[in-house]
Coordinates of C-alpha atoms in Angstrom, one line a residue:
X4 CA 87.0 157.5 116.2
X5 CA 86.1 155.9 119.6
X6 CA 88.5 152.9 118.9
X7 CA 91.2 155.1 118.6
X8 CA 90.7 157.6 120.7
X9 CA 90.8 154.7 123.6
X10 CA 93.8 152.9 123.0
X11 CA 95.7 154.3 125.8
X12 CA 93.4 153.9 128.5
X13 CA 92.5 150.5 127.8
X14 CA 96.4 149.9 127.1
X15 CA 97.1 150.7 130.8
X16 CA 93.9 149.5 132.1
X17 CA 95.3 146.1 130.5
X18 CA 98.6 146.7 132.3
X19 CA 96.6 147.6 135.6
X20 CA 94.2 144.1 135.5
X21 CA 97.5 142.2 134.9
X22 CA 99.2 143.7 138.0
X23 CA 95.7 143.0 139.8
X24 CA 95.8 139.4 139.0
X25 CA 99.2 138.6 140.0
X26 CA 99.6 139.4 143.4
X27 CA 102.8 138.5 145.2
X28 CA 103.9 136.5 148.3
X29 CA 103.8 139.6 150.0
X30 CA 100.6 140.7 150.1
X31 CA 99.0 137.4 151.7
X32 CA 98.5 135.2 148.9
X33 CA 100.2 132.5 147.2
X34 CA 102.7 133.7 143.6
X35 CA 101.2 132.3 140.9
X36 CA 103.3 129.5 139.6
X37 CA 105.0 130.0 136.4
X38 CA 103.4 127.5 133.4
X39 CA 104.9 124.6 133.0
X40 CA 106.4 122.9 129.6
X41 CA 103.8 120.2 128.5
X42 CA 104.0 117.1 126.0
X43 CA 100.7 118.9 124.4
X44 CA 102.8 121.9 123.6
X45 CA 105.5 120.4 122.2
X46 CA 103.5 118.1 120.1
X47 CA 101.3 120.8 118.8
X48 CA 104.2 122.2 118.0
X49 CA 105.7 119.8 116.0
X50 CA 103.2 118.3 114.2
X51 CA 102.5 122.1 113.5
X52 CA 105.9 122.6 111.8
X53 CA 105.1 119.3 109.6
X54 CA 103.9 122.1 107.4
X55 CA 107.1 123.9 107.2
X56 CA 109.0 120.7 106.6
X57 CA 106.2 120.6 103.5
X58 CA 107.7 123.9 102.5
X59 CA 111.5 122.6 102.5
X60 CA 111.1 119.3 100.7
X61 CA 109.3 120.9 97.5
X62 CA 111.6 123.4 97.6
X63 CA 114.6 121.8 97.9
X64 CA 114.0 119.1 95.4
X65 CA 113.5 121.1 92.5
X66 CA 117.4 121.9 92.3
X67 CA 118.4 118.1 92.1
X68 CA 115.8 117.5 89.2
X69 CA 117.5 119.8 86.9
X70 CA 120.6 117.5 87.0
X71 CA 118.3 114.3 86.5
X72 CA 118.9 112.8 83.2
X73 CA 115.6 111.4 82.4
X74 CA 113.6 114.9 83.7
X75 CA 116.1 116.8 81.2
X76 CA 115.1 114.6 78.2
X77 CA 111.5 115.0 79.2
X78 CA 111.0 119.1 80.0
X79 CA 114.6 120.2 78.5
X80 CA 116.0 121.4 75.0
X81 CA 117.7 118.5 73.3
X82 CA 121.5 120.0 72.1
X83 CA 123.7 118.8 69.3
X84 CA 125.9 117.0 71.6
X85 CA 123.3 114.9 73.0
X86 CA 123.0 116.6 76.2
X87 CA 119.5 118.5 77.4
X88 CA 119.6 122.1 79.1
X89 CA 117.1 124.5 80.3
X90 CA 116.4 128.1 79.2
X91 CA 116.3 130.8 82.3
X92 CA 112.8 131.6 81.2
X93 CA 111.5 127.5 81.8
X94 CA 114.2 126.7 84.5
X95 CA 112.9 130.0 86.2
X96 CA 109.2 129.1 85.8
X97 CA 109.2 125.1 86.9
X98 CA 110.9 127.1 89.8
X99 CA 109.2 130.2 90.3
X100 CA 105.3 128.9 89.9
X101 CA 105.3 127.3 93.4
X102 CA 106.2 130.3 95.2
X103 CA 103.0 132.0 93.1
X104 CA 100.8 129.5 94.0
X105 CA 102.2 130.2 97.6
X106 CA 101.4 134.3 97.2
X107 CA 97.9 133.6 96.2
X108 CA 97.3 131.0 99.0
X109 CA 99.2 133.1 101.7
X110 CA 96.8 136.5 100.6
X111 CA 93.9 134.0 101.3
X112 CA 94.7 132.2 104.2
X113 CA 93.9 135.1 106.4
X114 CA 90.1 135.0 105.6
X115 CA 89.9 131.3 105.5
X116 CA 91.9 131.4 109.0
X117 CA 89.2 133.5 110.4
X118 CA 86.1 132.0 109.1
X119 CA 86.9 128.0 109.6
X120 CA 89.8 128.6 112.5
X121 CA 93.2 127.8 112.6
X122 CA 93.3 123.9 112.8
X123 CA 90.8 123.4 110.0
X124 CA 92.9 125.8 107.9
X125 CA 96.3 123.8 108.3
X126 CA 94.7 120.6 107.6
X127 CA 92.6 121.4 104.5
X128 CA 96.0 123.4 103.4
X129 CA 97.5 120.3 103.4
X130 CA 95.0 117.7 101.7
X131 CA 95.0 120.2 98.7
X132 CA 98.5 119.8 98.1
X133 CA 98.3 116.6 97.2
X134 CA 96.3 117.7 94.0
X135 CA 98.8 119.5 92.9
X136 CA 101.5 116.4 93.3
X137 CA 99.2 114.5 90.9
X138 CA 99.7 116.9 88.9
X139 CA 103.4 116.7 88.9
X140 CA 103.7 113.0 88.7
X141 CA 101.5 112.2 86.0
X142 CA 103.4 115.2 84.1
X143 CA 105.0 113.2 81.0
X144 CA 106.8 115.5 78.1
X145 CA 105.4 119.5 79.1
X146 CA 107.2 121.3 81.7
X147 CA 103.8 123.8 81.3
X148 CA 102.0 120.6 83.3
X149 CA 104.6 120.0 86.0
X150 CA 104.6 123.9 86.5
X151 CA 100.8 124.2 86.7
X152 CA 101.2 121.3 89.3
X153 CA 104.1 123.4 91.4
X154 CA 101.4 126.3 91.3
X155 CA 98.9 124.2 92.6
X156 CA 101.0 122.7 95.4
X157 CA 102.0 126.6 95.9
X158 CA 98.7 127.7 96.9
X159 CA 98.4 125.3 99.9
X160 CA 102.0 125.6 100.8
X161 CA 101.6 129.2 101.1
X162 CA 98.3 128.9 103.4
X163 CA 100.3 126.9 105.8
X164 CA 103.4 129.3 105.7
X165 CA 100.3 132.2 107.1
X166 CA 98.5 129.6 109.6
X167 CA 101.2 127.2 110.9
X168 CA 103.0 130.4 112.8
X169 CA 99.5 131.8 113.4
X170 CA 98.5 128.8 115.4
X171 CA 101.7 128.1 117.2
X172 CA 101.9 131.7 118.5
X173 CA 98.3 131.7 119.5
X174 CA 98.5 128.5 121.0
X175 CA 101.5 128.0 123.4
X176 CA 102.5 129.4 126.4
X177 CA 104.8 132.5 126.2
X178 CA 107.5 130.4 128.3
X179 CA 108.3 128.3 124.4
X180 CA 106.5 130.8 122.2
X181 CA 109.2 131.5 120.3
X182 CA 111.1 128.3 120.4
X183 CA 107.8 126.5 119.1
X184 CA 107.7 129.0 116.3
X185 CA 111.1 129.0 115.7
X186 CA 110.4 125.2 114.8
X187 CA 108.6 126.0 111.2
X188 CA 111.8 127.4 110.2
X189 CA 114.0 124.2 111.8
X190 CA 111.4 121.6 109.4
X191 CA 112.0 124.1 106.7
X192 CA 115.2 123.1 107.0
X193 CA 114.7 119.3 107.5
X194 CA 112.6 119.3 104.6
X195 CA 115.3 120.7 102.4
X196 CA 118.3 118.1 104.1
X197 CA 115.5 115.3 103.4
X198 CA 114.9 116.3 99.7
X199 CA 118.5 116.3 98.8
X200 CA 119.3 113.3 100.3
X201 CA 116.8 111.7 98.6
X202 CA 117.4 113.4 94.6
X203 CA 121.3 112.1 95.7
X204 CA 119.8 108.8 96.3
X205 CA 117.6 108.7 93.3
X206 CA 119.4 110.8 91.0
X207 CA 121.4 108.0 89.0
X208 CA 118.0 106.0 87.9
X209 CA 117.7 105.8 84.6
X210 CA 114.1 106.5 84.2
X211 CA 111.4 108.5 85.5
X212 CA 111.6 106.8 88.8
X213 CA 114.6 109.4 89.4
X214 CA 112.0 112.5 90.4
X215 CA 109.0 110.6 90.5
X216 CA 110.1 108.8 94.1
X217 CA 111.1 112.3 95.3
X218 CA 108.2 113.8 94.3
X219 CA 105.5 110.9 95.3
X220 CA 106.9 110.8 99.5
X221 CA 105.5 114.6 98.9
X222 CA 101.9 112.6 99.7
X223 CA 102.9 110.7 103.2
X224 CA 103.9 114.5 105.0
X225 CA 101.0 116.1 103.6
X226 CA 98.4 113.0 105.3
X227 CA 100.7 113.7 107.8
X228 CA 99.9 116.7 108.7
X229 CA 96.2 116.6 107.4
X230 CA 95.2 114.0 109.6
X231 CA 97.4 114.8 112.6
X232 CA 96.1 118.6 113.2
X233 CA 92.5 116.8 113.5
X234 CA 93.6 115.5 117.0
X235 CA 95.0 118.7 118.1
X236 CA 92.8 122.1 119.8
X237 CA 91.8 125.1 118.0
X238 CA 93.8 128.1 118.5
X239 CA 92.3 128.9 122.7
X240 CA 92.3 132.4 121.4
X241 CA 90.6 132.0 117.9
X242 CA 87.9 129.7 120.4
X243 CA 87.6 132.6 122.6
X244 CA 86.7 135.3 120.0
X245 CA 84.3 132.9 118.6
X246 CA 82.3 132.3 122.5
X247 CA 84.5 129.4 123.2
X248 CA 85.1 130.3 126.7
X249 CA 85.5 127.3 128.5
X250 CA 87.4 125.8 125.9
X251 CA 90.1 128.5 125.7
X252 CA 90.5 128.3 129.0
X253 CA 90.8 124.6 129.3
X254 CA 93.1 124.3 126.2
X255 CA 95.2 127.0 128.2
X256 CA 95.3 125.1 130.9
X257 CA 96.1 121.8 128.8
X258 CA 98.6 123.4 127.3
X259 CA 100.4 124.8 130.3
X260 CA 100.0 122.1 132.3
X261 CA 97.9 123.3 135.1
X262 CA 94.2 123.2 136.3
X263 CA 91.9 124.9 134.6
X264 CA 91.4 127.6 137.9
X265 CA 94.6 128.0 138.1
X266 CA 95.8 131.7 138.5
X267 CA 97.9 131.9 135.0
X268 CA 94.6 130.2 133.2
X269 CA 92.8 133.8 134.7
X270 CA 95.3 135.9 133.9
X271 CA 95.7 135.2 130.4
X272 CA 91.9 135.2 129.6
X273 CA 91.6 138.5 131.1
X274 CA 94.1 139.7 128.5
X275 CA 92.5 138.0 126.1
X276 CA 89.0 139.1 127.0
X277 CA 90.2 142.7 127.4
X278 CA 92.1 143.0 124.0
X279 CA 89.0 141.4 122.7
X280 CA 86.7 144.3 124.2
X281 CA 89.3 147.1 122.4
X282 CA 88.7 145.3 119.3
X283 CA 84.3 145.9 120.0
X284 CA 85.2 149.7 120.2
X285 CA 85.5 149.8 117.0
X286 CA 83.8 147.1 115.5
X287 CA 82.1 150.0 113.4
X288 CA 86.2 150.3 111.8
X289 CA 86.2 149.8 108.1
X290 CA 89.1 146.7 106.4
X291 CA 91.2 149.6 105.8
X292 CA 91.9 150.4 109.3
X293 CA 94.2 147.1 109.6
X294 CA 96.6 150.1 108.5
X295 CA 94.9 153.1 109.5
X296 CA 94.6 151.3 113.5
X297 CA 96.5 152.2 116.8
X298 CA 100.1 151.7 115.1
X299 CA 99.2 149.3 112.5
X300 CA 101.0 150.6 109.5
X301 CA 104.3 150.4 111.6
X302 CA 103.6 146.9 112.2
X303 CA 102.4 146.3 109.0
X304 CA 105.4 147.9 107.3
X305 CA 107.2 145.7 109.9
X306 CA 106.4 142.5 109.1
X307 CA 106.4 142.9 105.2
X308 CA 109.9 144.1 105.3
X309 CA 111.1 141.4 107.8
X310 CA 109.7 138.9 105.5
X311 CA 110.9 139.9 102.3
X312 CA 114.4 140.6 103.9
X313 CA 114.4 136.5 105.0
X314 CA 114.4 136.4 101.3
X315 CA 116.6 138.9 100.4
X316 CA 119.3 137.9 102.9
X317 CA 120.0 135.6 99.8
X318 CA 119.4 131.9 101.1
X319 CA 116.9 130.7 98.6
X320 CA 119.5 131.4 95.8
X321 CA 121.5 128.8 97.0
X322 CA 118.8 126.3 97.8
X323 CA 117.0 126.8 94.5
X324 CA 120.0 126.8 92.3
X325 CA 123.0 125.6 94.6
X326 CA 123.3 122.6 92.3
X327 CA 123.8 124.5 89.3
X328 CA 126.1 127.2 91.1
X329 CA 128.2 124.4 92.4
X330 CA 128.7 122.4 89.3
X331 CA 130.1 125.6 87.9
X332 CA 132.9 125.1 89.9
X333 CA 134.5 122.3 88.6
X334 CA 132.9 119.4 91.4
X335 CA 132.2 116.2 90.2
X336 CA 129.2 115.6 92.4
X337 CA 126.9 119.0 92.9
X338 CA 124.5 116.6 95.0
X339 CA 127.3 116.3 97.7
X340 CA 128.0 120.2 98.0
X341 CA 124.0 120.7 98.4
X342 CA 123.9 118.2 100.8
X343 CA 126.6 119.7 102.7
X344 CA 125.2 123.0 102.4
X345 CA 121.3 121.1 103.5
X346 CA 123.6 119.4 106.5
X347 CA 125.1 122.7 107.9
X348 CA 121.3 124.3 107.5
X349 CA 119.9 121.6 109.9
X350 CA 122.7 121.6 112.2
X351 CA 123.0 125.3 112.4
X352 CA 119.3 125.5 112.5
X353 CA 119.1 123.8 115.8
X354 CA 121.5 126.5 117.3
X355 CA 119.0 129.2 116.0
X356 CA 116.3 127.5 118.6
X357 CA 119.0 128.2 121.3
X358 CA 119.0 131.8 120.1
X359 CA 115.4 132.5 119.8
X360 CA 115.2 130.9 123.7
X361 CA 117.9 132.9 125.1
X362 CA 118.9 135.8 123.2
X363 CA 117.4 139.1 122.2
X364 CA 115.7 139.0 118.7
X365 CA 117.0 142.2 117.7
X366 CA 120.7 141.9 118.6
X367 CA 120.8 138.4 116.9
X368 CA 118.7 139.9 113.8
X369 CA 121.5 142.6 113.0
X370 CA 124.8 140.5 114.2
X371 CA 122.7 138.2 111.2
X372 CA 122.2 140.5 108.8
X373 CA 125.9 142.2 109.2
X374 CA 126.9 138.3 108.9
X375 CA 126.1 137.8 106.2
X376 CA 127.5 141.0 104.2
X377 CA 130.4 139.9 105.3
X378 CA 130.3 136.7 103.8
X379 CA 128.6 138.0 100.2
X380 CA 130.9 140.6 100.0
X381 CA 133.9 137.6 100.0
X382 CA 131.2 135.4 97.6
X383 CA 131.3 138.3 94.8
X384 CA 135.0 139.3 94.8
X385 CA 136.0 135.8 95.1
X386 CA 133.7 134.3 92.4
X387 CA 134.1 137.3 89.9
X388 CA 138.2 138.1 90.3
X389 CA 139.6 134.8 91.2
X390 CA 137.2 131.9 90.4
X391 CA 138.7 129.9 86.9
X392 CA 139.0 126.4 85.5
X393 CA 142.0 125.6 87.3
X394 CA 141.9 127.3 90.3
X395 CA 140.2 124.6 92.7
X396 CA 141.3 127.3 96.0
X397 CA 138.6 129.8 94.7
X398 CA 136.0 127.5 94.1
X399 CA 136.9 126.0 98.1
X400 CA 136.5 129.4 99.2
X401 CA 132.6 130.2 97.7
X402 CA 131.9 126.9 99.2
X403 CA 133.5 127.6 102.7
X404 CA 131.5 131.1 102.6
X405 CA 128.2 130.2 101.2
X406 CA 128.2 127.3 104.3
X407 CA 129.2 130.4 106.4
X408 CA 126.3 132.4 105.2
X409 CA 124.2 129.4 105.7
X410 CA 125.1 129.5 109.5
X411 CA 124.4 132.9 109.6
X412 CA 121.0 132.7 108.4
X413 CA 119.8 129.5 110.1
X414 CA 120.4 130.8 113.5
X415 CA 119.2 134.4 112.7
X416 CA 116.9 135.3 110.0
X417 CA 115.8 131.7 109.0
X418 CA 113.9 131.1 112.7
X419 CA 113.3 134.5 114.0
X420 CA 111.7 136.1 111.5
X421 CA 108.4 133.9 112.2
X422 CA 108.7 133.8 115.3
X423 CA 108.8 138.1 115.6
X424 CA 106.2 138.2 112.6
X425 CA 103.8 135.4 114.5
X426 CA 104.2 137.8 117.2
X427 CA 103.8 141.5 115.6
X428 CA 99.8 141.9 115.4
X429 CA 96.9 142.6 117.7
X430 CA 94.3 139.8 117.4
X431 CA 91.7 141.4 115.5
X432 CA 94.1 141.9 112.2
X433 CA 96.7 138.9 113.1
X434 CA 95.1 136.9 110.6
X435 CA 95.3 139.7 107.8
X436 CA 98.5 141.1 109.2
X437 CA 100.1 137.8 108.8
X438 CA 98.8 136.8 105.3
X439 CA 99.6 140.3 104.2
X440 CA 103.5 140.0 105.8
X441 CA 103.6 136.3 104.3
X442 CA 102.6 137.4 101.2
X443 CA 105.6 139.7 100.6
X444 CA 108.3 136.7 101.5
X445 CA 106.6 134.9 98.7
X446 CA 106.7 137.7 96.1
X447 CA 110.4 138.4 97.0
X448 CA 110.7 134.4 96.4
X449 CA 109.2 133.9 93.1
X450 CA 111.1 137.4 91.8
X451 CA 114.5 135.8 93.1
X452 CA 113.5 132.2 91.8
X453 CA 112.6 133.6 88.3
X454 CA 115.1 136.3 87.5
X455 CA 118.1 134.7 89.1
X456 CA 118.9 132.8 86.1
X457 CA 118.8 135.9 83.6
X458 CA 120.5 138.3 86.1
X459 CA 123.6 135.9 86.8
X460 CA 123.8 135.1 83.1
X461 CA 124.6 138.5 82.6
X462 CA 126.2 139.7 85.7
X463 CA 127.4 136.5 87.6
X464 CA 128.9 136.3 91.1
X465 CA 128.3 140.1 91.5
X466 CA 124.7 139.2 92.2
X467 CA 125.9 138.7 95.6
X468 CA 126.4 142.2 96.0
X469 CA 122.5 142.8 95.6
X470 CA 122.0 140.5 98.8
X471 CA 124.9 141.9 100.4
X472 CA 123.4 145.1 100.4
X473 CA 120.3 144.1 101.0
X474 CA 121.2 142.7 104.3
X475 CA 123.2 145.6 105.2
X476 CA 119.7 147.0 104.8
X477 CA 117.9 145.1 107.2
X478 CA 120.4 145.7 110.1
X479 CA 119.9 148.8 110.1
X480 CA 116.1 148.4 109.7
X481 CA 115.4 146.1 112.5
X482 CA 118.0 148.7 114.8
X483 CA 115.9 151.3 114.4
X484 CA 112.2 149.7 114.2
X485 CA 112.3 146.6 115.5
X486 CA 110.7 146.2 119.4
X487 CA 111.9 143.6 121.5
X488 CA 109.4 140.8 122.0
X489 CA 111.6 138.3 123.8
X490 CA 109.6 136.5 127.0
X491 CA 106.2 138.8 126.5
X492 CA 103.0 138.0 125.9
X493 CA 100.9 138.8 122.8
X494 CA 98.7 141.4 124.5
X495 CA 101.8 142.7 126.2
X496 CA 103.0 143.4 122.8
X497 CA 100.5 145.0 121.1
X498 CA 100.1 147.7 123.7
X499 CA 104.1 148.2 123.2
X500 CA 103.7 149.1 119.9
X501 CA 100.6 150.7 120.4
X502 CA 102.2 153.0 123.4
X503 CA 104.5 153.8 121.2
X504 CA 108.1 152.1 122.8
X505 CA 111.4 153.0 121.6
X506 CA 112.4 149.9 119.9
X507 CA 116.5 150.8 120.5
X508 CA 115.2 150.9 124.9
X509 CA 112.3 148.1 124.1
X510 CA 114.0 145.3 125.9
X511 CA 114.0 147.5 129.8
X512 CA 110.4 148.4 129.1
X513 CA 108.5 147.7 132.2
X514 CA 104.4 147.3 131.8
X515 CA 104.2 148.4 135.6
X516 CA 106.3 151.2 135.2
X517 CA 103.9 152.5 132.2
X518 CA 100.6 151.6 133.3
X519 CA 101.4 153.9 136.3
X520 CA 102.3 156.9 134.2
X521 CA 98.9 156.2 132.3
X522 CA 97.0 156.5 135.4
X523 CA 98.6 159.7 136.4
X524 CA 97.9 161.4 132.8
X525 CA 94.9 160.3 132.3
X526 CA 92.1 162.2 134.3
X527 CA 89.3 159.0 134.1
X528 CA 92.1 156.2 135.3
X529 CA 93.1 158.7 138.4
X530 CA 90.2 159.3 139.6
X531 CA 89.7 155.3 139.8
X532 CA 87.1 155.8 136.5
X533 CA 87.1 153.8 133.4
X534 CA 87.0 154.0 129.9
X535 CA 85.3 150.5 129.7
X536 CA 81.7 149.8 128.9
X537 CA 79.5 149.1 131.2
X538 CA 79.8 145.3 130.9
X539 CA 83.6 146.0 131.3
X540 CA 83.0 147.2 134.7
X541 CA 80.8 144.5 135.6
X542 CA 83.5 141.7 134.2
X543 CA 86.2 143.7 136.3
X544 CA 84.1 143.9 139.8
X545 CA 83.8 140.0 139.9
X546 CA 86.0 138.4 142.7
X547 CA 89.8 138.0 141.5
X548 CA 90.2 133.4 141.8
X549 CA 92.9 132.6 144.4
X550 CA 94.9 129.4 143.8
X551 CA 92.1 127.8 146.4
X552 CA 89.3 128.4 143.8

């Protein structure tokens, strides 16, 4: 197949064009100056990650319901002592239906990404889920009708978990890539502090006003974001694979904060533009070859195990249930524990956007992961040997660890992960790639958030073992799979994986180094050939832009 045969030269004919377009004080000409960090970005950014904050404050408000006196009267079992409970199989479903309504949106966010672009995608994401808080709120005596309404939600809170990443990664400069990206898991986080605080603030009303409040403010972040992403720029690259040109580049330069014929605007078009000309090579590929492609099913495999591992690190069990858990324990007030578990999330989170600027994402990934074995490890034992009416020690200890795991995970697993998945695809199957990755994080969450309640019914605290394990896993996986992305472009990525990198020597990998050893293998590059098209040569013999135009 021509498009696979190819992926070599054109990897290190990419490498070769970069080098030709960044010529240094030595040679004559003026360095290119390094992009700068703009208002634009950091707004897009944020208003961006309204959509994970979206994410956080449904989820997080479901726990504090549960405890709600006038929502247990209306979807609960009535007992003889005048008290309402829930069976696993409806507390596990009210739960459970948004993150299935989030698997089917996420599977078609891709395509809809694709055909209507990345900005449309968000917003439209977010007017639907306002159908499904109608839903909710009008809900009266059927839990079935306040499920339905979490499925609902689901499906546009899943196509914003696909596109919000997509668009930040496409859209910023490398310099905050991953710090912007980082920021959908930060308002994840905000949105869950935010929910609590407001169930612990509504939570003693006597009527329905207790979840209906909580659940009504769901409306003013979804016009939020809705309206807000209709003032903000496509994707540059989704505008350049659609014949955008001159508005990629100008949204490049907006965004970096420098003139549009400026040497870094050039630079990164021409990776654009030849990453775009691999992908007409083989326009004649079929869907399948998203895994059948120049070291796709790696990637693929990647991304579906790193985001069904942020789930099975174990975090979601305590944000869906940590009320329950805690009240177990013999506190008075489970609203205070979640809100000190939501508090250290937040806080913690913050720190992870130091780590995903400064460190490298696989060292911080495995420290995470070996974390937090630690910490479930001391959870089970704990919580199944000592734990008892009386003894208020044990019960301080599950608290002190699960905030420990809680650290763990906000500055590791609950920020990276996007921002390594955002960053893992070529962009001819990042849209799929992503939806398809995305997808598996909300399987692994509806599984967790339904079963959790019959599988610690029968087996209790030892449940931490399964995440324990689990993360033990993932260190090991991301050690021996995982490249390191930290600081490089998109297109400087893809031809990492697609050379083939050792992910344990990724992070001394030098682009130069390899596009040199390319040349020397391959007969066409040394002999100063090609393995361009015709219009590829043409493209490549026009004059390279000095700073001076």
């Amino acid at each position: 197949m021509p498009f696979l045969k190819r992926t070599e030269n054109d990897a290190s004919q990419a490498a070769q064009l970069e080098k030709k377009a960044s010529p240094t004080p030595g040679n004559g000409e003026l360095a290119p100056p390094t992009q700068r960090i703009t208002f634009l970005a950091i707004f897009l950014g944020l208003v961006a990650s309204i959509g994970g904050f979206m994410f956080g404050y449904v989820s997080g408000q479901i726990s504090g319901f549960f405890a709600m006196r006038d929502y247990a009267s209306r979807f609960g079992a009535a007992q003889a002592n005048e008290t309402y409970t829930f069976s696993p199989a409806v507390q596990g479903s009210i739960v459970s239906f948004l993150c299935l309504g989030a698997l089917f949106g996420s599977l078609a966010a891709g395509k809809l990404a694709d055909l209507i672009g990345r900005r449309m995608t968000i917003s439209t994401s977010a007017f639907s889920c306002c159908i499904g808080t109608i839903i909710e709120i009008s809900s009266s005596d059927h839990w079935v009708q306040f499920a339905i309404g979490r499925l609902i939600t689901g499906v546009g809170i899943g196509a914003l978990s696909v596109t919000v990443p997509m668009y930040q990664s496409e859209s910023t400069p490398a310099i905050i890539r991953g710090v912007v990206v980082a920021c959908y898991q930060l308002f994840v986080t905000l949105g869950i502090w935010t929910a609590y605080m407001i169930d612990f603030g509504t939570h003693e009303i006597r009527n329905s006003a207790s979840w209906r409040i909580p659940n009504g403010i769901s409306f003013l972040w979804a016009l939020v974001l809705g309206v807000g992403m209709l003032f903000l720029p496509e994707s540059p690259r989704f505008a350049y694979r659609q014949g955008r040109v001159d508005e990629a580049r100008a949204t490049i330069a907006r965004l970096g904060g420098v003139d549009i014929d400026d040497r870094s605007v050039y630079d990164q078009i021409t990776e654009i533009r030849v990453k775009l000309d691999e992908e007409r090579a083989g326009r004649d590929t079929k869907w399948w070859e998203m895994f059948t492609g120049p070291a796709m099913l790696r990637r693929v495999m990647i991304g579906v195990v790193l985001q069904a591992g942020q789930q099975l690190t174990g975090a979601n069990f305590f944000f869906y249930y940590g009320t329950t858990i805690f009240s177990q324990v013999g506190l008075q007030d489970s609203y205070v524990t979640q809100i000190i578990l939501g508090s250290v999330n937040v806080v913690c989170t913050f720190g992870g956007l130091y780590v995903v600027q400064k460190c490298s994402r696989r060292w911080a990934l495995i420290i995470g992961a070996l974390w937090s074995v630690i910490c479930f490890l001391i959870y089970s034992l704990v919580g199944s040997l000592a734990l008892g009416d009386d003894n208020k020690a044990a019960g301080t200890v599950l608290i002190v660890f699960s905030c420990l795991f809680i650290v763990a995970f906000a500055t590791t697993w609950g920020p990276l992960v996007w921002s390594v998945v955002a960053e893992l695809f070529p962009a001819r199957y990042r849209a799929p790639g992503m939806a398809l990755a995305t997808a598996s994080n909300w399987l692994f969450n509806f599984l967790i958030s339904f079963f959790t309640q019959f599988i610690t019914r029968d087996i209790g605290y030892w449940y931490g073992m399964v995440f324990g394990g689990s993360c033990l896993f993932l260190a090991g996986f991301v050690f021996f799979f995982v490249i390191e992305s930290k600081d490089r472009s998109l297109e400087e990525i893809d031809t990492m994986y697609v050379l083939g990198v050792n992910p344990i020597t990724s992070a001394s990998w030098d682009p130069a180094t390899a596009a040199k050893r390319a040349s020397v293998s391959s007969p066409e590059t040394s002999r100063g050939g090609s393995a361009w098209t015709g219009e590829d040569k043409e493209e490549e013999s026009k004059p390279i832009r000095t700073l001076e135009g």
